Amino acid sequence: MSKRRPYVRPMAGWWRKNPFFVEYMIHEGSALFVAAYGVVLLVGLVCLAQGEAAWNGWLAAMKHPLALLFHLAVLAMISYHSWSWFKIMPKTMPPLVIGGKRVAPAMITGAGLAATVVASLILLGLVWGMTR
Amino acid sequence: MGDDAMSRPLKRSNAPIFWGLFGAGGMLAALLGPMLVFITGIAAPLGFILAPDAMSYANMMAFTGHWLGKAFVFAIVPLFLWHAGHRVFHSLHDVGIHAGMVARLVCYGGALLGTLIVAWALLLIGF
Amino acid sequence: MARTITMEVLRYRPEQDAGPVFQTYEVPFTDDMSVLQGLLHIKDELDETLSFRWSCRMAICGSCGMMINGKPALSCKTFLRDLAPGPVRIEALNHFPIERDLVVVMEDFIDKLERIQPYIIPKEPRTLEQGEYLQTPAQLEKYEQFSSCINCLLCYAACPQYGLNPDFVGPGALALLHRYNADSRDGGAAQRMELVAAEEGVFNCTAVGYCSEVCPKHVDPANAVNQNKTTAAADYFLGFLKPKGSRT
Ligand code: SF4
Ligand code: FES
């Protein structure tokens, strides 16, 4: 009879055992904040469709200190999402070759973050221009 | 072992649909998310940088009344939800909750429901 | 006096242990000693019952992978001097069943290796008279990095998705699959797609990226997996355009 008795180790708590995985779980966790923000916008949109009174109610709620605190937290986590999204990007896209040379991963991450800054400024400028 | 390994039936994954929506939403959230949160959650409510009535009813109706504004809202809100739904679905699996169909229903069903509500609200606002 | 370091080694002897237990050894070491040499010292001088795999001692055979202080690494490429003062924790590679001590069961990976069809499936069959297949340096570069894999399985030990779902083909085998797909001489991408796009395939990956961090040969398996997500998605959506029945 075979003496083989392979031992399978449990996976429970795997993500706590390595800083790399802790970071992964935090950036995956940013999705909860993205979802919450999506729901806030969704509720706002429904209020808007319902008419002026409902919309003003939503606006007033957005001014509540707790709402502001919530949005500060969302801002932090969604910024973290941007950072981690572009940090993984070099690993997830086909190699980018420009002028016969492969673009370094740090360049790709940098370009993504630069695009975020530019897009953000354009967005802010547009909103500022349209609502002035 | 080789032979039955090669002949084991394979089922095609439907993930490309959800993965595609996840990627599109993730990209939008990465590029525009922080500034959007800043605008709608901090700057406009506080009247900081932006005018205090930046998100007034008239302004918002004009914005969502225009087809471009509609397209923007219809891209942002549903894709954020699909992005988050997909990630949460995988995170549940990651932490050992292999809820299968229930998790799918909550994560993707929620995103789908959100998408339908956005479409309905935008139609209600009209053109 | 030689310096010593404490090595805590995860033991598992199926005929006597209910489960794995740590055993501690005091190992004298010099600056030029690898973790593998530390283990060899244990086996030669302290405890001949300790089991582990090794062969080349120069980071090319891929047999000596283990968890060193919780991280997957080649024990012949990791030096005790860098881990001093210790203690050093040595465990069998994560996510694989333990056969005995530091030896893991590899059948699953070998099975997967077969399933990816790891050989060139010629795009255009050539006779001997027609001579060799020609390849430009640019064509070589497309797959060269992915051909450096030494099957050490560190990436599997780094991949939580493989740990959570052992049906997942996993980083190393998919990197090797990509090595053949990306070869200009190969025409097998379509027939490998069945596995790439299957429920066991690339979409199990959530882009953790740790596989590429630990790979001793800079294969970047995460990149291979994620490039194939894109091709699998394209194939999936194009499939709807193709006439019925022709989908693979
Ligand atoms: S891809 Fe790297 S880590 Fe994975 S088996 Fe090959 S050499 Fe080892
Ligand atoms: S003994 Fe060959 S890779 Fe370490």
Short mmCIF file of C-alpha atoms and ligand atoms in Angstrom, two decimals:
data_model
loop_
_atom_site.label_atom_id
_atom_site.label_comp_id
_atom_site.label_asym_id
_atom_site.label_seq_id
_atom_site.Cartn_x
_atom_site.Cartn_y
_atom_site.Cartn_z
CA MET A 1 0.00 0.00 0.00
CA SER A 2 1.18 3.49 -0.80
CA LYS A 3 2.39 5.63 2.08
CA ARG A 4 1.62 8.75 0.04
CA ARG A 5 -0.62 11.17 1.84
CA PRO A 6 -0.16 14.59 0.22
CA TYR A 7 -1.01 17.38 2.61
CA VAL A 8 -3.05 20.30 1.26
CA ARG A 9 -2.56 23.51 3.20
CA PRO A 10 -5.56 25.80 3.82
CA MET A 11 -5.85 29.15 2.02
CA ALA A 12 -7.67 30.99 4.81
CA GLY A 13 -6.15 34.39 5.55
CA TRP A 14 -3.66 34.16 2.65
CA TRP A 15 -3.91 37.88 1.94
CA ARG A 16 -2.72 38.81 5.43
CA LYS A 17 0.52 36.89 5.11
CA ASN A 18 2.38 39.04 2.60
CA PRO A 19 2.56 42.86 2.30
CA PHE A 20 2.17 42.49 -1.46
CA PHE A 21 -1.20 40.82 -0.96
CA VAL A 22 -2.30 43.35 1.67
CA GLU A 23 -1.70 46.07 -0.91
CA TYR A 24 -3.65 44.05 -3.47
CA MET A 25 -6.61 43.73 -1.13
CA ILE A 26 -6.57 47.46 -0.42
CA HIS A 27 -6.63 48.35 -4.10
CA GLU A 28 -9.36 45.78 -4.71
CA GLY A 29 -11.19 47.34 -1.76
CA SER A 30 -11.25 50.68 -3.57
CA ALA A 31 -14.09 49.12 -5.59
CA LEU A 32 -16.40 49.48 -2.58
CA PHE A 33 -15.81 53.22 -2.64
CA VAL A 34 -16.27 53.40 -6.40
CA ALA A 35 -19.55 51.52 -5.97
CA ALA A 36 -20.70 53.81 -3.15
CA TYR A 37 -19.89 56.88 -5.23
CA GLY A 38 -21.71 55.39 -8.23
CA VAL A 39 -24.78 54.89 -6.03
CA VAL A 40 -24.59 58.49 -4.76
CA LEU A 41 -24.55 59.74 -8.36
CA LEU A 42 -27.35 57.34 -9.25
CA VAL A 43 -29.54 58.64 -6.43
CA GLY A 44 -28.75 62.20 -7.49
CA LEU A 45 -29.77 61.43 -11.05
CA VAL A 46 -33.07 59.89 -9.93
CA CYS A 47 -33.75 62.97 -7.77
CA LEU A 48 -32.96 65.20 -10.73
CA ALA A 49 -35.44 63.30 -12.88
CA GLN A 50 -38.03 63.70 -10.15
CA GLY A 51 -37.96 67.50 -10.23
CA GLU A 52 -36.52 70.54 -8.53
CA ALA A 53 -37.63 69.81 -4.97
CA ALA A 54 -36.13 66.32 -4.96
CA TRP A 55 -32.91 67.61 -6.51
CA ASN A 56 -32.55 70.35 -3.90
CA GLY A 57 -33.04 67.73 -1.23
CA TRP A 58 -30.16 65.70 -2.66
CA LEU A 59 -28.01 68.85 -2.91
CA ALA A 60 -28.71 69.69 0.74
CA ALA A 61 -27.72 66.16 1.73
CA MET A 62 -24.44 66.56 -0.16
CA LYS A 63 -23.63 69.57 2.03
CA HIS A 64 -23.97 67.61 5.27
CA PRO A 65 -20.63 67.31 7.09
CA LEU A 66 -20.91 63.52 7.03
CA ALA A 67 -21.42 63.61 3.25
CA LEU A 68 -18.32 65.77 2.90
CA LEU A 69 -16.35 63.41 5.10
CA PHE A 70 -17.59 60.48 3.03
CA HIS A 71 -16.49 62.19 -0.17
CA LEU A 72 -13.05 62.89 1.28
CA ALA A 73 -12.70 59.17 1.96
CA VAL A 74 -13.92 58.35 -1.55
CA LEU A 75 -11.48 60.86 -2.99
CA ALA A 76 -8.59 59.20 -1.17
CA MET A 77 -9.55 55.68 -2.25
CA ILE A 78 -10.37 56.53 -5.84
CA SER A 79 -7.05 58.38 -6.14
CA TYR A 80 -5.41 55.25 -4.81
CA HIS A 81 -7.30 53.33 -7.48
CA SER A 82 -5.84 55.63 -10.18
CA TRP A 83 -2.38 55.12 -8.86
CA SER A 84 -2.63 51.33 -8.58
CA TRP A 85 -4.45 51.05 -11.94
CA PHE A 86 -1.58 52.66 -13.80
CA LYS A 87 0.99 50.89 -11.67
CA ILE A 88 -0.26 47.49 -12.87
CA MET A 89 -0.84 48.68 -16.41
CA PRO A 90 2.64 47.80 -17.77
CA LYS A 91 2.03 44.22 -16.64
CA THR A 92 -1.37 44.01 -18.29
CA MET A 93 -0.79 45.49 -21.73
CA PRO A 94 1.14 44.22 -24.74
CA PRO A 95 4.70 45.57 -24.88
CA LEU A 96 4.81 49.07 -26.29
CA VAL A 97 7.61 49.54 -28.78
CA ILE A 98 8.49 53.05 -29.87
CA GLY A 99 11.38 53.66 -32.23
CA GLY A 100 12.46 50.02 -31.99
CA LYS A 101 12.82 50.21 -28.20
CA ARG A 102 10.53 48.83 -25.57
CA VAL A 103 8.99 51.51 -23.40
CA ALA A 104 9.98 51.06 -19.75
CA PRO A 105 7.21 50.14 -17.27
CA ALA A 106 7.81 53.29 -15.23
CA MET A 107 7.24 55.37 -18.37
CA ILE A 108 3.86 53.73 -18.97
CA THR A 109 2.79 54.28 -15.36
CA GLY A 110 4.00 57.87 -15.56
CA ALA A 111 2.14 58.49 -18.81
CA GLY A 112 -1.08 57.12 -17.28
CA LEU A 113 -0.78 59.34 -14.23
CA ALA A 114 0.06 62.34 -16.42
CA ALA A 115 -3.06 61.59 -18.48
CA THR A 116 -5.08 61.57 -15.26
CA VAL A 117 -3.76 64.99 -14.28
CA VAL A 118 -4.44 66.44 -17.73
CA ALA A 119 -7.94 64.90 -17.94
CA SER A 120 -8.72 66.16 -14.44
CA LEU A 121 -7.68 69.72 -15.25
CA ILE A 122 -9.69 69.68 -18.48
CA LEU A 123 -12.73 68.38 -16.61
CA LEU A 124 -12.41 70.99 -13.87
CA GLY A 125 -11.88 73.73 -16.46
CA LEU A 126 -14.96 72.65 -18.41
CA VAL A 127 -17.15 72.50 -15.33
CA TRP A 128 -15.82 75.82 -14.10
CA GLY A 129 -16.42 77.41 -17.51
CA MET A 130 -19.93 76.01 -17.86
CA THR A 131 -21.15 76.94 -14.37
CA ARG A 132 -19.50 80.30 -13.91
CA MET B 1 -2.60 10.91 -17.58
CA GLY B 2 -1.76 12.89 -20.69
CA ASP B 3 -4.64 11.55 -22.70
CA ASP B 4 -7.45 12.29 -20.31
CA ALA B 5 -5.86 15.64 -19.52
CA MET B 6 -6.12 16.57 -23.18
CA SER B 7 -9.64 15.27 -23.61
CA ARG B 8 -11.15 16.90 -20.54
CA PRO B 9 -14.01 19.04 -21.84
CA LEU B 10 -13.47 22.78 -21.75
CA LYS B 11 -16.22 25.31 -21.28
CA ARG B 12 -15.78 28.74 -22.76
CA SER B 13 -15.77 31.51 -20.17
CA ASN B 14 -18.25 34.39 -20.49
CA ALA B 15 -15.86 36.61 -18.58
CA PRO B 16 -14.92 38.81 -21.58
CA ILE B 17 -18.21 40.72 -21.25
CA PHE B 18 -17.71 41.48 -17.56
CA TRP B 19 -13.97 41.90 -17.87
CA GLY B 20 -14.48 44.39 -20.69
CA LEU B 21 -16.95 46.46 -18.65
CA PHE B 22 -14.63 46.21 -15.64
CA GLY B 23 -11.71 47.50 -17.67
CA ALA B 24 -13.66 50.35 -19.26
CA GLY B 25 -15.04 51.47 -15.90
CA GLY B 26 -11.66 51.09 -14.22
CA MET B 27 -10.02 53.25 -16.85
CA LEU B 28 -12.68 55.95 -16.55
CA ALA B 29 -12.47 55.85 -12.75
CA ALA B 30 -8.68 56.11 -12.91
CA LEU B 31 -8.69 59.04 -15.32
CA LEU B 32 -11.68 61.03 -14.11
CA GLY B 33 -12.72 59.52 -10.77
CA PRO B 34 -10.70 61.69 -8.39
CA MET B 35 -11.69 64.97 -10.07
CA LEU B 36 -15.35 63.94 -10.35
CA VAL B 37 -15.49 63.15 -6.64
CA PHE B 38 -13.77 66.44 -5.91
CA ILE B 39 -16.26 68.37 -8.05
CA THR B 40 -19.54 66.74 -7.03
CA GLY B 41 -18.65 65.84 -3.46
CA ILE B 42 -16.46 68.70 -2.27
CA ALA B 43 -16.01 71.69 -4.57
CA ALA B 44 -19.63 72.22 -5.63
CA PRO B 45 -21.29 71.59 -2.24
CA LEU B 46 -18.81 73.91 -0.52
CA GLY B 47 -18.75 76.49 -3.32
CA PHE B 48 -14.99 76.06 -3.28
CA ILE B 49 -13.28 76.97 -6.59
CA LEU B 50 -16.64 76.45 -8.28
CA ALA B 51 -19.63 78.78 -7.94
CA PRO B 52 -21.96 77.84 -5.03
CA ASP B 53 -24.79 77.24 -7.48
CA ALA B 54 -22.65 75.18 -9.87
CA MET B 55 -24.94 72.17 -9.45
CA SER B 56 -28.17 74.12 -9.45
CA TYR B 57 -31.30 72.45 -10.82
CA ALA B 58 -31.22 74.63 -13.95
CA ASN B 59 -27.55 73.84 -14.62
CA MET B 60 -27.98 70.11 -14.13
CA MET B 61 -31.12 69.93 -16.27
CA ALA B 62 -29.30 71.80 -19.04
CA PHE B 63 -26.37 69.40 -18.71
CA THR B 64 -28.36 66.17 -18.68
CA GLY B 65 -30.79 67.56 -21.25
CA HIS B 66 -28.02 67.76 -23.82
CA TRP B 67 -27.16 64.51 -25.58
CA LEU B 68 -23.47 64.99 -24.74
CA GLY B 69 -24.24 65.33 -21.05
CA LYS B 70 -26.47 62.28 -21.28
CA ALA B 71 -23.72 60.28 -22.95
CA PHE B 72 -21.27 61.35 -20.23
CA VAL B 73 -23.59 60.36 -17.39
CA PHE B 74 -24.51 57.12 -19.11
CA ALA B 75 -20.83 56.26 -19.49
CA ILE B 76 -19.71 57.23 -15.99
CA VAL B 77 -22.38 55.90 -13.64
CA PRO B 78 -23.05 52.46 -15.14
CA LEU B 79 -19.39 51.76 -15.91
CA PHE B 80 -18.37 52.68 -12.36
CA LEU B 81 -20.97 50.20 -11.13
CA TRP B 82 -19.84 47.44 -13.52
CA HIS B 83 -16.22 48.04 -12.59
CA ALA B 84 -16.96 47.85 -8.87
CA GLY B 85 -19.33 44.89 -9.24
CA HIS B 86 -16.73 42.81 -11.05
CA ARG B 87 -14.02 43.64 -8.53
CA VAL B 88 -16.23 42.91 -5.56
CA PHE B 89 -17.28 39.63 -7.15
CA HIS B 90 -13.66 38.54 -7.39
CA SER B 91 -12.83 39.88 -3.92
CA LEU B 92 -15.58 37.75 -2.41
CA HIS B 93 -13.91 34.73 -4.01
CA ASP B 94 -10.54 36.00 -2.75
CA VAL B 95 -11.66 36.11 0.87
CA GLY B 96 -13.18 32.65 0.63
CA ILE B 97 -16.83 33.44 -0.06
CA HIS B 98 -17.48 31.30 -3.10
CA ALA B 99 -21.11 32.26 -3.29
CA GLY B 100 -21.32 31.52 -7.00
CA MET B 101 -24.72 32.41 -8.36
CA VAL B 102 -25.75 34.57 -5.39
CA ALA B 103 -22.57 36.65 -5.60
CA ARG B 104 -23.04 36.97 -9.36
CA LEU B 105 -26.62 38.12 -8.91
CA VAL B 106 -25.71 40.75 -6.32
CA CYS B 107 -22.61 42.10 -8.09
CA TYR B 108 -23.59 41.96 -11.74
CA GLY B 109 -27.33 42.15 -11.12
CA GLY B 110 -26.79 45.31 -9.08
CA ALA B 111 -24.75 46.88 -11.87
CA LEU B 112 -27.40 45.93 -14.42
CA LEU B 113 -30.17 47.35 -12.26
CA GLY B 114 -28.18 50.57 -11.83
CA THR B 115 -27.68 50.80 -15.58
CA LEU B 116 -31.42 50.44 -16.20
CA ILE B 117 -32.24 53.09 -13.60
CA VAL B 118 -29.74 55.51 -15.17
CA ALA B 119 -31.27 54.93 -18.61
CA TRP B 120 -34.78 55.40 -17.21
CA ALA B 121 -33.85 58.63 -15.36
CA LEU B 122 -32.12 60.06 -18.41
CA LEU B 123 -35.16 59.31 -20.56
CA LEU B 124 -37.42 60.89 -17.96
CA ILE B 125 -35.32 64.07 -18.03
CA GLY B 126 -35.94 64.11 -21.76
CA PHE B 127 -34.17 65.80 -24.60
CA MET C 1 34.26 30.75 14.85
CA ALA C 2 31.77 30.40 12.05
CA ARG C 3 28.51 32.29 12.46
CA THR C 4 25.37 30.26 12.94
CA ILE C 5 21.81 30.88 11.87
CA THR C 6 18.58 29.29 13.02
CA MET C 7 16.68 27.52 10.25
CA GLU C 8 13.06 26.63 10.96
CA VAL C 9 12.11 24.02 8.43
CA LEU C 10 8.56 22.81 7.80
CA ARG C 11 8.59 19.03 8.13
CA TYR C 12 5.94 16.64 6.97
CA ARG C 13 6.46 12.90 7.06
CA PRO C 14 3.18 11.34 5.93
CA GLU C 15 3.88 8.07 7.74
CA GLN C 16 4.28 9.74 11.14
CA ASP C 17 3.02 13.37 11.09
CA ALA C 18 -0.67 14.24 11.14
CA GLY C 19 0.21 17.59 9.57
CA PRO C 20 3.26 19.74 8.89
CA VAL C 21 5.35 20.89 11.87
CA PHE C 22 8.36 23.18 12.13
CA GLN C 23 11.68 21.75 13.17
CA THR C 24 14.54 24.01 14.17
CA TYR C 25 18.22 23.55 13.27
CA GLU C 26 21.27 25.63 14.17
CA VAL C 27 23.33 25.89 11.02
CA PRO C 28 26.88 27.28 10.81
CA PHE C 29 27.28 29.39 7.69
CA THR C 30 29.76 31.42 5.72
CA ASP C 31 29.13 34.38 3.45
CA ASP C 32 29.14 32.26 0.31
CA MET C 33 26.46 29.82 1.49
CA SER C 34 23.02 29.68 -0.06
CA VAL C 35 19.88 28.53 1.73
CA LEU C 36 20.19 25.31 -0.28
CA GLN C 37 23.68 24.79 1.12
CA GLY C 38 22.28 25.35 4.59
CA LEU C 39 19.75 22.59 3.95
CA LEU C 40 22.50 20.35 2.57
CA HIS C 41 24.45 20.93 5.76
CA ILE C 42 21.42 19.84 7.76
CA LYS C 43 21.02 16.72 5.65
CA ASP C 44 24.73 15.81 5.74
CA GLU C 45 25.52 16.65 9.35
CA LEU C 46 22.37 17.03 11.45
CA ASP C 47 19.36 15.15 10.11
CA GLU C 48 19.51 12.85 7.13
CA THR C 49 15.74 12.40 7.07
CA LEU C 50 15.08 15.90 5.68
CA SER C 51 13.79 15.78 2.10
CA PHE C 52 14.06 18.50 -0.55
CA ARG C 53 14.67 18.80 -4.28
CA TRP C 54 17.68 20.33 -5.96
CA SER C 55 20.02 19.71 -8.83
CA CYS C 56 22.00 22.44 -10.56
CA ARG C 57 22.76 24.77 -7.62
CA MET C 58 22.94 27.61 -10.14
CA ALA C 59 19.38 28.83 -10.70
CA ILE C 60 18.76 27.04 -13.97
CA CYS C 61 17.16 23.65 -13.28
CA GLY C 62 14.20 25.09 -11.40
CA SER C 63 13.98 22.30 -8.82
CA CYS C 64 14.86 24.07 -5.58
CA GLY C 65 11.93 26.48 -5.20
CA MET C 66 10.56 26.90 -1.67
CA MET C 67 9.02 29.50 0.61
CA ILE C 68 11.83 31.41 2.31
CA ASN C 69 10.51 33.70 5.05
CA GLY C 70 7.10 33.51 3.41
CA LYS C 71 8.23 34.41 -0.10
CA PRO C 72 8.67 32.01 -3.00
CA ALA C 73 12.35 31.84 -3.98
CA LEU C 74 15.03 29.55 -5.41
CA SER C 75 16.97 28.30 -2.41
CA CYS C 76 20.20 28.10 -4.43
CA LYS C 77 19.87 31.77 -5.40
CA THR C 78 19.09 33.06 -1.89
CA PHE C 79 22.02 33.61 0.47
CA LEU C 80 22.03 33.02 4.19
CA ARG C 81 24.13 36.15 4.74
CA ASP C 82 21.22 38.23 3.46
CA LEU C 83 18.86 36.57 5.95
CA ALA C 84 21.12 36.88 9.00
CA PRO C 85 20.68 37.12 11.91
CA GLY C 86 17.62 34.98 11.21
CA PRO C 87 15.76 32.91 12.05
CA VAL C 88 15.01 31.73 8.53
CA ARG C 89 11.69 30.07 7.87
CA ILE C 90 11.65 27.44 5.15
CA GLU C 91 8.44 25.89 3.87
CA ALA C 92 7.38 23.88 0.85
CA LEU C 93 6.10 25.97 -2.06
CA ASN C 94 2.67 27.40 -1.32
CA HIS C 95 -0.45 26.24 -3.14
CA PHE C 96 0.90 22.76 -3.85
CA PRO C 97 0.13 19.67 -1.81
CA ILE C 98 3.14 18.62 0.28
CA GLU C 99 4.45 15.19 -0.66
CA ARG C 100 7.08 15.16 2.06
CA ASP C 101 8.95 17.96 3.89
CA LEU C 102 9.92 20.50 1.23
CA VAL C 103 8.92 18.29 -1.70
CA VAL C 104 5.62 19.21 -3.36
CA VAL C 105 3.31 17.26 -5.67
CA MET C 106 3.85 18.57 -9.18
CA GLU C 107 1.54 16.32 -11.21
CA ASP C 108 -0.98 19.10 -11.67
CA PHE C 109 1.57 21.38 -13.29
CA ILE C 110 2.93 18.62 -15.55
CA ASP C 111 -0.64 17.94 -16.65
CA LYS C 112 -1.11 21.63 -17.44
CA LEU C 113 2.15 21.74 -19.31
CA GLU C 114 0.79 19.06 -21.62
CA ARG C 115 -2.48 20.87 -22.12
CA ILE C 116 -0.91 24.07 -23.46
CA GLN C 117 0.70 22.14 -26.36
CA PRO C 118 4.21 23.42 -25.58
CA TYR C 119 5.76 22.88 -28.98
CA ILE C 120 5.80 24.70 -32.27
CA ILE C 121 2.81 23.86 -34.41
CA PRO C 122 4.20 24.93 -37.79
CA LYS C 123 2.36 27.69 -39.55
CA GLU C 124 3.58 26.40 -42.91
CA PRO C 125 4.92 22.86 -42.99
CA ARG C 126 8.30 22.71 -44.66
CA THR C 127 10.20 19.79 -46.04
CA LEU C 128 13.83 19.20 -45.18
CA GLU C 129 14.83 20.36 -48.67
CA GLN C 130 13.18 23.73 -48.11
CA GLY C 131 15.62 24.36 -45.28
CA GLU C 132 15.23 26.09 -41.96
CA TYR C 133 12.63 28.57 -40.78
CA LEU C 134 14.03 32.06 -40.79
CA GLN C 135 13.36 34.50 -38.00
CA THR C 136 14.39 38.14 -37.57
CA PRO C 137 15.75 39.50 -34.29
CA ALA C 138 12.53 41.51 -33.91
CA GLN C 139 10.47 38.31 -34.25
CA LEU C 140 12.70 36.59 -31.71
CA GLU C 141 12.23 39.41 -29.25
CA LYS C 142 8.45 38.89 -29.26
CA TYR C 143 8.75 35.58 -27.41
CA GLU C 144 12.32 35.37 -26.11
CA GLN C 145 11.52 36.54 -22.58
CA PHE C 146 8.72 33.97 -22.27
CA SER C 147 11.05 31.20 -23.37
CA SER C 148 13.32 31.75 -20.35
CA CYS C 149 10.96 29.90 -18.01
CA ILE C 150 12.65 27.15 -15.99
CA ASN C 151 9.40 25.65 -14.64
CA CYS C 152 10.39 26.44 -11.07
CA LEU C 153 6.75 27.06 -10.01
CA LEU C 154 7.59 30.11 -7.92
CA CYS C 155 4.90 32.00 -9.82
CA TYR C 156 2.30 29.37 -8.84
CA ALA C 157 3.31 29.73 -5.21
CA ALA C 158 2.87 33.49 -5.67
CA CYS C 159 -0.56 33.23 -7.30
CA PRO C 160 -3.51 33.32 -4.88
CA GLN C 161 -5.90 32.56 -7.73
CA TYR C 162 -4.14 29.25 -8.34
CA GLY C 163 -4.26 28.56 -4.61
CA LEU C 164 -7.97 29.31 -4.51
CA ASN C 165 -8.79 27.42 -7.68
CA PRO C 166 -6.24 24.78 -8.73
CA ASP C 167 -8.11 24.30 -12.02
CA PHE C 168 -6.67 27.62 -13.16
CA VAL C 169 -3.97 26.90 -15.75
CA GLY C 170 -1.79 29.40 -13.92
CA PRO C 171 1.00 31.87 -14.70
CA GLY C 172 3.94 29.65 -15.69
CA ALA C 173 2.08 27.40 -18.12
CA LEU C 174 0.28 30.37 -19.67
CA ALA C 175 3.58 32.21 -20.10
CA LEU C 176 4.91 29.17 -21.92
CA LEU C 177 1.75 28.97 -23.99
CA HIS C 178 2.29 32.57 -24.96
CA ARG C 179 5.90 31.79 -25.84
CA TYR C 180 4.64 29.48 -28.61
CA ASN C 181 1.76 31.71 -29.70
CA ALA C 182 4.13 34.64 -30.06
CA ASP C 183 6.63 32.68 -32.14
CA SER C 184 6.54 33.67 -35.83
CA ARG C 185 7.02 30.02 -36.84
CA ASP C 186 3.99 28.87 -34.88
CA GLY C 187 0.43 28.68 -36.14
CA GLY C 188 -1.19 27.04 -33.12
CA ALA C 189 -2.74 30.08 -31.45
CA ALA C 190 -6.25 29.21 -32.65
CA GLN C 191 -6.12 25.69 -31.24
CA ARG C 192 -4.62 26.89 -27.96
CA MET C 193 -7.39 29.47 -27.67
CA GLU C 194 -9.80 26.82 -26.45
CA LEU C 195 -7.82 26.53 -23.21
CA VAL C 196 -6.92 30.23 -22.96
CA ALA C 197 -10.57 31.28 -23.16
CA ALA C 198 -11.95 28.40 -21.08
CA GLU C 199 -13.20 28.71 -17.53
CA GLU C 200 -9.83 27.29 -16.46
CA GLY C 201 -8.06 29.93 -18.55
CA VAL C 202 -6.76 33.48 -18.33
CA PHE C 203 -9.87 35.05 -16.81
CA ASN C 204 -9.11 33.50 -13.42
CA CYS C 205 -6.34 36.06 -13.16
CA THR C 206 -7.16 39.23 -11.21
CA ALA C 207 -3.84 40.91 -12.05
CA VAL C 208 -2.32 40.49 -8.62
CA GLY C 209 1.06 40.65 -10.34
CA TYR C 210 3.08 38.93 -7.63
CA CYS C 211 4.01 36.09 -10.04
CA SER C 212 6.09 38.50 -12.08
CA GLU C 213 7.74 39.88 -8.94
CA VAL C 214 9.02 36.51 -7.79
CA CYS C 215 10.00 35.02 -11.17
CA PRO C 216 13.76 34.43 -11.06
CA LYS C 217 14.04 34.63 -14.85
CA HIS C 218 12.08 37.86 -15.48
CA VAL C 219 9.59 36.02 -17.63
CA ASP C 220 6.78 38.37 -16.52
CA PRO C 221 4.07 35.70 -16.60
CA ALA C 222 1.45 38.28 -15.55
CA ASN C 223 2.05 40.04 -18.82
CA ALA C 224 1.61 36.85 -20.82
CA VAL C 225 -1.65 36.07 -19.03
CA ASN C 226 -3.05 39.55 -19.47
CA GLN C 227 -2.07 39.86 -23.12
CA ASN C 228 -4.04 36.70 -23.65
CA LYS C 229 -7.08 38.15 -21.90
CA THR C 230 -7.15 40.76 -24.63
CA THR C 231 -6.81 38.21 -27.42
CA ALA C 232 -9.38 35.92 -25.79
CA ALA C 233 -11.84 38.80 -25.43
CA ALA C 234 -11.31 39.83 -29.06
CA ASP C 235 -11.84 36.23 -30.13
CA TYR C 236 -14.97 36.02 -27.98
CA PHE C 237 -16.62 39.09 -29.48
CA LEU C 238 -15.48 38.34 -33.05
CA GLY C 239 -16.98 34.90 -32.54
CA PHE C 240 -20.44 36.45 -32.61
CA LEU C 241 -19.72 37.77 -36.09
CA LYS C 242 -18.61 34.43 -37.47
CA PRO C 243 -21.21 32.09 -38.99
CA LYS C 244 -22.80 29.70 -36.51
CA GLY C 245 -20.98 26.44 -35.89
CA SER C 246 -17.57 27.76 -36.85
CA ARG C 247 -16.83 28.97 -33.32
CA THR C 248 -14.17 27.10 -31.46
S1 SF4 D 1 7.39 31.90 -15.22
FE1 SF4 D 1 9.17 32.34 -13.88
S2 SF4 D 1 8.41 31.82 -11.82
FE2 SF4 D 1 7.00 30.85 -13.25
S3 SF4 D 1 7.79 28.76 -13.54
FE3 SF4 D 1 8.68 30.03 -15.17
S4 SF4 D 1 10.65 30.74 -14.38
FE4 SF4 D 1 9.48 29.97 -12.62
S1 FES D 2 19.13 23.87 -7.70
FE1 FES D 2 18.68 24.26 -9.79
S2 FES D 2 17.53 26.09 -9.66
FE2 FES D 2 18.21 25.87 -7.62
#
